[in-house]
């Protein structure tokens, strides 16, 4: 890859995540305005918008880009929507990153959004299942809880792990989420709460699963030159990587590793000139507790099969060896699917600019975001550095 | 903008447009394989895929990128889906263009696809209306035929034009479509056929409207170096521009011009170092007959208010002053919305490499594609040159 410009995040904003009453257009605008204000710029400085959204149909507003631009008073500026299932936010960020790095645009707005809870559990589950390899998975009844349950069962068999081990991931992330005023689930839970919650797809129980959330998150992405000239706090994006996996789980060599994560991480680390050891904290894709365990291994934080041990020993808790999901993660912060990857960048921005309050990772210099689509069929990893 | 590489189209392929029985995954794959074969490359040469699709939900397959990559035998390669309503194809092409121009990737697959006809007219119309500014338009009953009818009525009033004038656009495009074996509507029509067809939204009648179509189109986009090393015929993309308009018609200063087209064209002409006079043929967004008239004015081919006169005098017919929609356009070739913008590039490739058969624009050197979303809220224009 060729780079003309260093890429920075100059501002960030989010709505609360949860069941929201406002429309998809309203929450998209709210997060965008918050990011623009955080950056201390005028909307007219924005050259184009990258929006990540999967199910605009759920709230009857597809082609939301021009609606947002009109509301921001810049209807002449181009926009587009990117979908890569639950990984849409990180892919949208990546496209914006590439355009700034190439010198095409010096200032871009990246906004992720999803509004689904009003459709109810049945419709939300159905929509989400359309993101699997539907011919082989969704239409055979394998929605995401079932697919991740298969991964969890395989992991338990391969590495002699218990349901209690997975439960610890949920407890940790809820502990962090309590410290995040924008989190969907601001409630401490115990291992017993998880183990005693309703079985969704054995061995996964309700509290092993992230919630369906509405929400929007937004960041301003710009060149280093623009950031220096326009003011406030910024962080630098020093690595960006992407990768793919076979769409259906049945097509993979192993059920307990996600190839796209490894590919994306290798690219991002190489570009950033770092190794996994250099990462102070990471926002990883914990749609289900098993996912976080697999992620932290595939990202190179722990050896294969040792991710559970790390959780057991508290090494992934806030301000331990490596703080995993200080925001609360998808599990507690929530998972408005199109917004999630952008929301991870908001957390990194807040952490590295001293705006993370009680959940601050002390002395953090390098943060990583990891966000995938479906069961990891697509993935993007980004590495950020404080300046 | 900064450019590291010249960007070329090395291969192109399409399914037939129309009511198709195969699944969205099948037609996506068919078009992609056709483009890869046309380019004379191996799938493994592809570094990433850009897919344009709006309503994956209609055929229950969202996140189609990894499904396509798996079917092509390259599941490790990243992919993403771009939505910009009916302009998705050109926006997807633009993103791929930017990534090749920047030197990020030397070879990309761009595939547009839509599969909707099986949902029926009511659902298709409903889905499409979600692409308007739904709060102000769609939910008030203003679906796209009504919105374009408002534009047509305003045009008739402002420029003293008749319904017969619009009908001539349909007749011309059907004349061209008869020469295109992949066109949805391969049928000659007369002015009387148009005038006597059912009123959809006065003054627009059924034959003023493009059909709902299924279909997929695909091109291989690469650096000039890659094109020269890998063989076959290629054309160069010498200009790329984007623009936006207020999302709702009510927000615009005029009803008879589309600001995003003018902005996108100005950018594309400037980058290509040409003027409208240099264009030999253009594939323009004729979702309704009024749209083609407005497009040809906004693109600078004719003065404001003179587009109708040009059609009346046959100046936009095949091998006249400027061949507009030699493929048959959306009106006759069909409009599988996510595929349309990519399909326009397929036509340009076929024209400039001598593969357009009976509809060949003689001695053509420069072709233009113009594709917008909704009522022109978003737009992209691309300029191509034979080599």
PDB file of C-alpha atoms in Angstrom, chain A residues 50-208:
ATOM      1  CA  UNK A  50     -19.039   7.104   4.989  1.00  0.00           C
ATOM      2  CA  UNK A  51     -22.007   5.538   6.731  1.00  0.00           C
ATOM      3  CA  UNK A  52     -22.184   1.971   7.985  1.00  0.00           C
ATOM      4  CA  UNK A  53     -25.645   0.518   8.229  1.00  0.00           C
ATOM      5  CA  UNK A  54     -27.049  -2.934   7.531  1.00  0.00           C
ATOM      6  CA  UNK A  55     -30.825  -2.880   7.909  1.00  0.00           C
ATOM      7  CA  UNK A  56     -32.072   0.532   6.907  1.00  0.00           C
ATOM      8  CA  UNK A  57     -35.192  -1.319   5.754  1.00  0.00           C
ATOM      9  CA  UNK A  58     -36.001  -2.062   9.399  1.00  0.00           C
ATOM     10  CA  UNK A  59     -36.738   1.637   9.997  1.00  0.00           C
ATOM     11  CA  UNK A  60     -37.781   2.338   6.381  1.00  0.00           C
ATOM     12  CA  UNK A  61     -34.842   4.640   5.626  1.00  0.00           C
ATOM     13  CA  UNK A  62     -32.309   3.211   3.174  1.00  0.00           C
ATOM     14  CA  UNK A  63     -29.960   5.631   1.289  1.00  0.00           C
ATOM     15  CA  UNK A  64     -29.532   7.503   4.541  1.00  0.00           C
ATOM     16  CA  UNK A  65     -26.404   9.352   3.382  1.00  0.00           C
ATOM     17  CA  UNK A  66     -28.128  12.212   1.547  1.00  0.00           C
ATOM     18  CA  UNK A  67     -30.658  12.514   4.390  1.00  0.00           C
ATOM     19  CA  UNK A  68     -27.803  13.010   6.861  1.00  0.00           C
ATOM     20  CA  UNK A  69     -25.958  15.432   4.600  1.00  0.00           C
ATOM     21  CA  UNK A  70     -29.113  17.483   4.129  1.00  0.00           C
ATOM     22  CA  UNK A  71     -29.684  17.642   7.876  1.00  0.00           C
ATOM     23  CA  UNK A  72     -26.078  18.745   8.405  1.00  0.00           C
ATOM     24  CA  UNK A  73     -26.573  21.567   5.900  1.00  0.00           C
ATOM     25  CA  UNK A  74     -24.096  20.134   3.386  1.00  0.00           C
ATOM     26  CA  UNK A  75     -26.362  18.425   0.815  1.00  0.00           C
ATOM     27  CA  UNK A  76     -23.840  18.915  -1.999  1.00  0.00           C
ATOM     28  CA  UNK A  77     -21.298  16.602  -0.325  1.00  0.00           C
ATOM     29  CA  UNK A  78     -21.253  12.952  -1.408  1.00  0.00           C
ATOM     30  CA  UNK A  79     -22.040  10.065   0.911  1.00  0.00           C
ATOM     31  CA  UNK A  80     -22.384   6.323   0.740  1.00  0.00           C
ATOM     32  CA  UNK A  81     -23.456   3.411   2.900  1.00  0.00           C
ATOM     33  CA  UNK A  82     -21.266   0.383   3.538  1.00  0.00           C
ATOM     34  CA  UNK A  83     -22.493  -3.008   4.690  1.00  0.00           C
ATOM     35  CA  UNK A  84     -20.369  -5.862   5.912  1.00  0.00           C
ATOM     36  CA  UNK A  85     -22.843  -7.364   8.398  1.00  0.00           C
ATOM     37  CA  UNK A  86     -21.821  -6.795  12.044  1.00  0.00           C
ATOM     38  CA  UNK A  87     -18.396  -5.652  10.771  1.00  0.00           C
ATOM     39  CA  UNK A  88     -19.823  -2.772   8.734  1.00  0.00           C
ATOM     40  CA  UNK A  89     -18.465  -0.069  11.016  1.00  0.00           C
ATOM     41  CA  UNK A  90     -14.849  -1.130  10.780  1.00  0.00           C
ATOM     42  CA  UNK A  91     -15.081  -1.631   7.016  1.00  0.00           C
ATOM     43  CA  UNK A  92     -16.608   1.817   6.600  1.00  0.00           C
ATOM     44  CA  UNK A  93     -13.804   3.248   8.742  1.00  0.00           C
ATOM     45  CA  UNK A  94     -11.288   1.389   6.599  1.00  0.00           C
ATOM     46  CA  UNK A  95     -12.645   2.851   3.345  1.00  0.00           C
ATOM     47  CA  UNK A  96     -12.549   6.340   4.810  1.00  0.00           C
ATOM     48  CA  UNK A  97      -9.039   5.628   6.097  1.00  0.00           C
ATOM     49  CA  UNK A  98      -7.889   4.601   2.604  1.00  0.00           C
ATOM     50  CA  UNK A  99      -9.341   7.762   1.065  1.00  0.00           C
ATOM     51  CA  UNK A 100      -7.622  10.035   3.584  1.00  0.00           C
ATOM     52  CA  UNK A 101      -4.341   8.076   3.448  1.00  0.00           C
ATOM     53  CA  UNK A 102      -4.373   8.415  -0.339  1.00  0.00           C
ATOM     54  CA  UNK A 103      -4.838  12.167  -0.125  1.00  0.00           C
ATOM     55  CA  UNK A 104      -8.252  12.018  -1.846  1.00  0.00           C
ATOM     56  CA  UNK A 105     -10.005  13.797   1.012  1.00  0.00           C
ATOM     57  CA  UNK A 106      -8.568  15.647   4.020  1.00  0.00           C
ATOM     58  CA  UNK A 107     -11.628  15.376   6.275  1.00  0.00           C
ATOM     59  CA  UNK A 108     -14.319  12.705   6.346  1.00  0.00           C
ATOM     60  CA  UNK A 109     -17.273  11.893   8.570  1.00  0.00           C
ATOM     61  CA  UNK A 110     -17.712   8.203   9.425  1.00  0.00           C
ATOM     62  CA  UNK A 111     -21.002   7.312  11.069  1.00  0.00           C
ATOM     63  CA  UNK A 112     -22.328   3.881  11.973  1.00  0.00           C
ATOM     64  CA  UNK A 113     -25.967   3.329  12.806  1.00  0.00           C
ATOM     65  CA  UNK A 114     -28.575   0.649  13.389  1.00  0.00           C
ATOM     66  CA  UNK A 115     -32.212   0.839  14.491  1.00  0.00           C
ATOM     67  CA  UNK A 116     -33.833  -2.563  14.850  1.00  0.00           C
ATOM     68  CA  UNK A 117     -35.253  -3.188  18.325  1.00  0.00           C
ATOM     69  CA  UNK A 118     -38.717  -1.944  17.364  1.00  0.00           C
ATOM     70  CA  UNK A 119     -39.069  -4.854  14.930  1.00  0.00           C
ATOM     71  CA  UNK A 120     -39.058  -7.368  17.808  1.00  0.00           C
ATOM     72  CA  UNK A 121     -36.881 -10.394  18.487  1.00  0.00           C
ATOM     73  CA  UNK A 122     -38.305 -12.580  15.712  1.00  0.00           C
ATOM     74  CA  UNK A 123     -37.740 -10.071  12.928  1.00  0.00           C
ATOM     75  CA  UNK A 124     -34.366  -8.943  14.249  1.00  0.00           C
ATOM     76  CA  UNK A 125     -33.149 -12.544  14.437  1.00  0.00           C
ATOM     77  CA  UNK A 126     -34.487 -13.186  10.948  1.00  0.00           C
ATOM     78  CA  UNK A 127     -32.826 -10.109   9.463  1.00  0.00           C
ATOM     79  CA  UNK A 128     -29.514 -10.934  11.144  1.00  0.00           C
ATOM     80  CA  UNK A 129     -29.637 -14.524   9.876  1.00  0.00           C
ATOM     81  CA  UNK A 130     -29.657 -13.094   6.322  1.00  0.00           C
ATOM     82  CA  UNK A 131     -26.013 -12.139   7.066  1.00  0.00           C
ATOM     83  CA  UNK A 132     -24.963 -15.779   7.345  1.00  0.00           C
ATOM     84  CA  UNK A 133     -24.308 -17.907   4.240  1.00  0.00           C
ATOM     85  CA  UNK A 134     -28.084 -18.212   4.005  1.00  0.00           C
ATOM     86  CA  UNK A 135     -28.228 -21.135   1.615  1.00  0.00           C
ATOM     87  CA  UNK A 136     -26.177 -23.344   3.921  1.00  0.00           C
ATOM     88  CA  UNK A 137     -26.818 -21.778   7.325  1.00  0.00           C
ATOM     89  CA  UNK A 138     -29.716 -19.395   7.924  1.00  0.00           C
ATOM     90  CA  UNK A 139     -32.277 -21.267   5.860  1.00  0.00           C
ATOM     91  CA  UNK A 140     -31.328 -24.494   7.624  1.00  0.00           C
ATOM     92  CA  UNK A 141     -32.203 -22.830  10.936  1.00  0.00           C
ATOM     93  CA  UNK A 142     -28.664 -21.959  11.951  1.00  0.00           C
ATOM     94  CA  UNK A 143     -28.996 -18.373  13.122  1.00  0.00           C
ATOM     95  CA  UNK A 144     -26.041 -16.721  14.843  1.00  0.00           C
ATOM     96  CA  UNK A 145     -26.611 -18.033  18.378  1.00  0.00           C
ATOM     97  CA  UNK A 146     -26.586 -21.562  16.944  1.00  0.00           C
ATOM     98  CA  UNK A 147     -23.475 -20.946  14.859  1.00  0.00           C
ATOM     99  CA  UNK A 148     -21.517 -19.483  17.766  1.00  0.00           C
ATOM    100  CA  UNK A 149     -22.806 -22.291  19.998  1.00  0.00           C
ATOM    101  CA  UNK A 150     -21.191 -24.710  17.544  1.00  0.00           C
ATOM    102  CA  UNK A 151     -17.928 -22.813  17.910  1.00  0.00           C
ATOM    103  CA  UNK A 152     -18.263 -22.829  21.696  1.00  0.00           C
ATOM    104  CA  UNK A 153     -18.946 -26.574  21.790  1.00  0.00           C
ATOM    105  CA  UNK A 154     -15.931 -27.237  19.559  1.00  0.00           C
ATOM    106  CA  UNK A 155     -13.749 -25.014  21.768  1.00  0.00           C
ATOM    107  CA  UNK A 156     -14.910 -26.800  24.947  1.00  0.00           C
ATOM    108  CA  UNK A 157     -14.070 -30.162  23.410  1.00  0.00           C
ATOM    109  CA  UNK A 158     -10.725 -29.103  22.000  1.00  0.00           C
ATOM    110  CA  UNK A 159      -9.438 -27.211  25.026  1.00  0.00           C
ATOM    111  CA  UNK A 160     -11.242 -28.856  27.946  1.00  0.00           C
ATOM    112  CA  UNK A 161     -13.142 -25.713  28.897  1.00  0.00           C
ATOM    113  CA  UNK A 162     -16.314 -25.188  30.943  1.00  0.00           C
ATOM    114  CA  UNK A 163     -19.394 -23.014  30.553  1.00  0.00           C
ATOM    115  CA  UNK A 164     -18.206 -21.171  33.661  1.00  0.00           C
ATOM    116  CA  UNK A 165     -15.109 -20.079  31.746  1.00  0.00           C
ATOM    117  CA  UNK A 166     -17.233 -18.356  29.126  1.00  0.00           C
ATOM    118  CA  UNK A 167     -19.404 -16.808  31.834  1.00  0.00           C
ATOM    119  CA  UNK A 168     -16.357 -14.974  33.209  1.00  0.00           C
ATOM    120  CA  UNK A 169     -16.118 -13.018  29.938  1.00  0.00           C
ATOM    121  CA  UNK A 170     -19.663 -11.751  30.417  1.00  0.00           C
ATOM    122  CA  UNK A 171     -19.063 -10.821  34.057  1.00  0.00           C
ATOM    123  CA  UNK A 172     -15.910  -8.870  33.172  1.00  0.00           C
ATOM    124  CA  UNK A 173     -17.573  -6.968  30.349  1.00  0.00           C
ATOM    125  CA  UNK A 174     -20.567  -6.071  32.491  1.00  0.00           C
ATOM    126  CA  UNK A 175     -18.128  -4.823  35.168  1.00  0.00           C
ATOM    127  CA  UNK A 176     -16.663  -2.473  32.537  1.00  0.00           C
ATOM    128  CA  UNK A 177     -20.033  -1.506  31.089  1.00  0.00           C
ATOM    129  CA  UNK A 178     -21.250  -0.272  34.458  1.00  0.00           C
ATOM    130  CA  UNK A 179     -18.570   2.423  34.155  1.00  0.00           C
ATOM    131  CA  UNK A 180     -19.805   3.478  30.690  1.00  0.00           C
ATOM    132  CA  UNK A 181     -22.758   5.898  30.784  1.00  0.00           C
ATOM    133  CA  UNK A 182     -23.648   5.093  27.163  1.00  0.00           C
ATOM    134  CA  UNK A 183     -23.741   1.303  27.616  1.00  0.00           C
ATOM    135  CA  UNK A 184     -26.945  -0.635  26.929  1.00  0.00           C
ATOM    136  CA  UNK A 185     -26.540  -3.018  29.880  1.00  0.00           C
ATOM    137  CA  UNK A 186     -25.348  -1.083  32.911  1.00  0.00           C
ATOM    138  CA  UNK A 187     -25.710  -3.883  35.388  1.00  0.00           C
ATOM    139  CA  UNK A 188     -23.226  -6.018  37.266  1.00  0.00           C
ATOM    140  CA  UNK A 189     -23.770  -9.752  36.903  1.00  0.00           C
ATOM    141  CA  UNK A 190     -22.300 -12.850  38.523  1.00  0.00           C
ATOM    142  CA  UNK A 191     -21.124 -16.158  37.110  1.00  0.00           C
ATOM    143  CA  UNK A 192     -24.253 -17.742  38.543  1.00  0.00           C
ATOM    144  CA  UNK A 193     -26.427 -15.149  36.785  1.00  0.00           C
ATOM    145  CA  UNK A 194     -24.924 -16.267  33.492  1.00  0.00           C
ATOM    146  CA  UNK A 195     -25.095 -19.983  34.220  1.00  0.00           C
ATOM    147  CA  UNK A 196     -28.694 -19.727  35.410  1.00  0.00           C
ATOM    148  CA  UNK A 197     -29.943 -17.585  32.531  1.00  0.00           C
ATOM    149  CA  UNK A 198     -32.106 -19.179  29.846  1.00  0.00           C
ATOM    150  CA  UNK A 199     -30.379 -21.439  27.354  1.00  0.00           C
ATOM    151  CA  UNK A 200     -30.409 -19.811  23.920  1.00  0.00           C
ATOM    152  CA  UNK A 201     -28.347 -22.382  22.011  1.00  0.00           C
ATOM    153  CA  UNK A 202     -26.481 -24.761  24.281  1.00  0.00           C
ATOM    154  CA  UNK A 203     -23.855 -24.159  25.639  1.00  0.00           C
ATOM    155  CA  UNK A 204     -24.670 -20.440  25.193  1.00  0.00           C
ATOM    156  CA  UNK A 205     -27.129 -18.890  27.589  1.00  0.00           C
ATOM    157  CA  UNK A 206     -28.879 -15.528  27.446  1.00  0.00           C
ATOM    158  CA  UNK A 207     -26.073 -13.757  29.311  1.00  0.00           C
ATOM    159  CA  UNK A 208     -23.463 -15.230  26.945  1.00  0.00           C
TER     160      UNK A 208
END
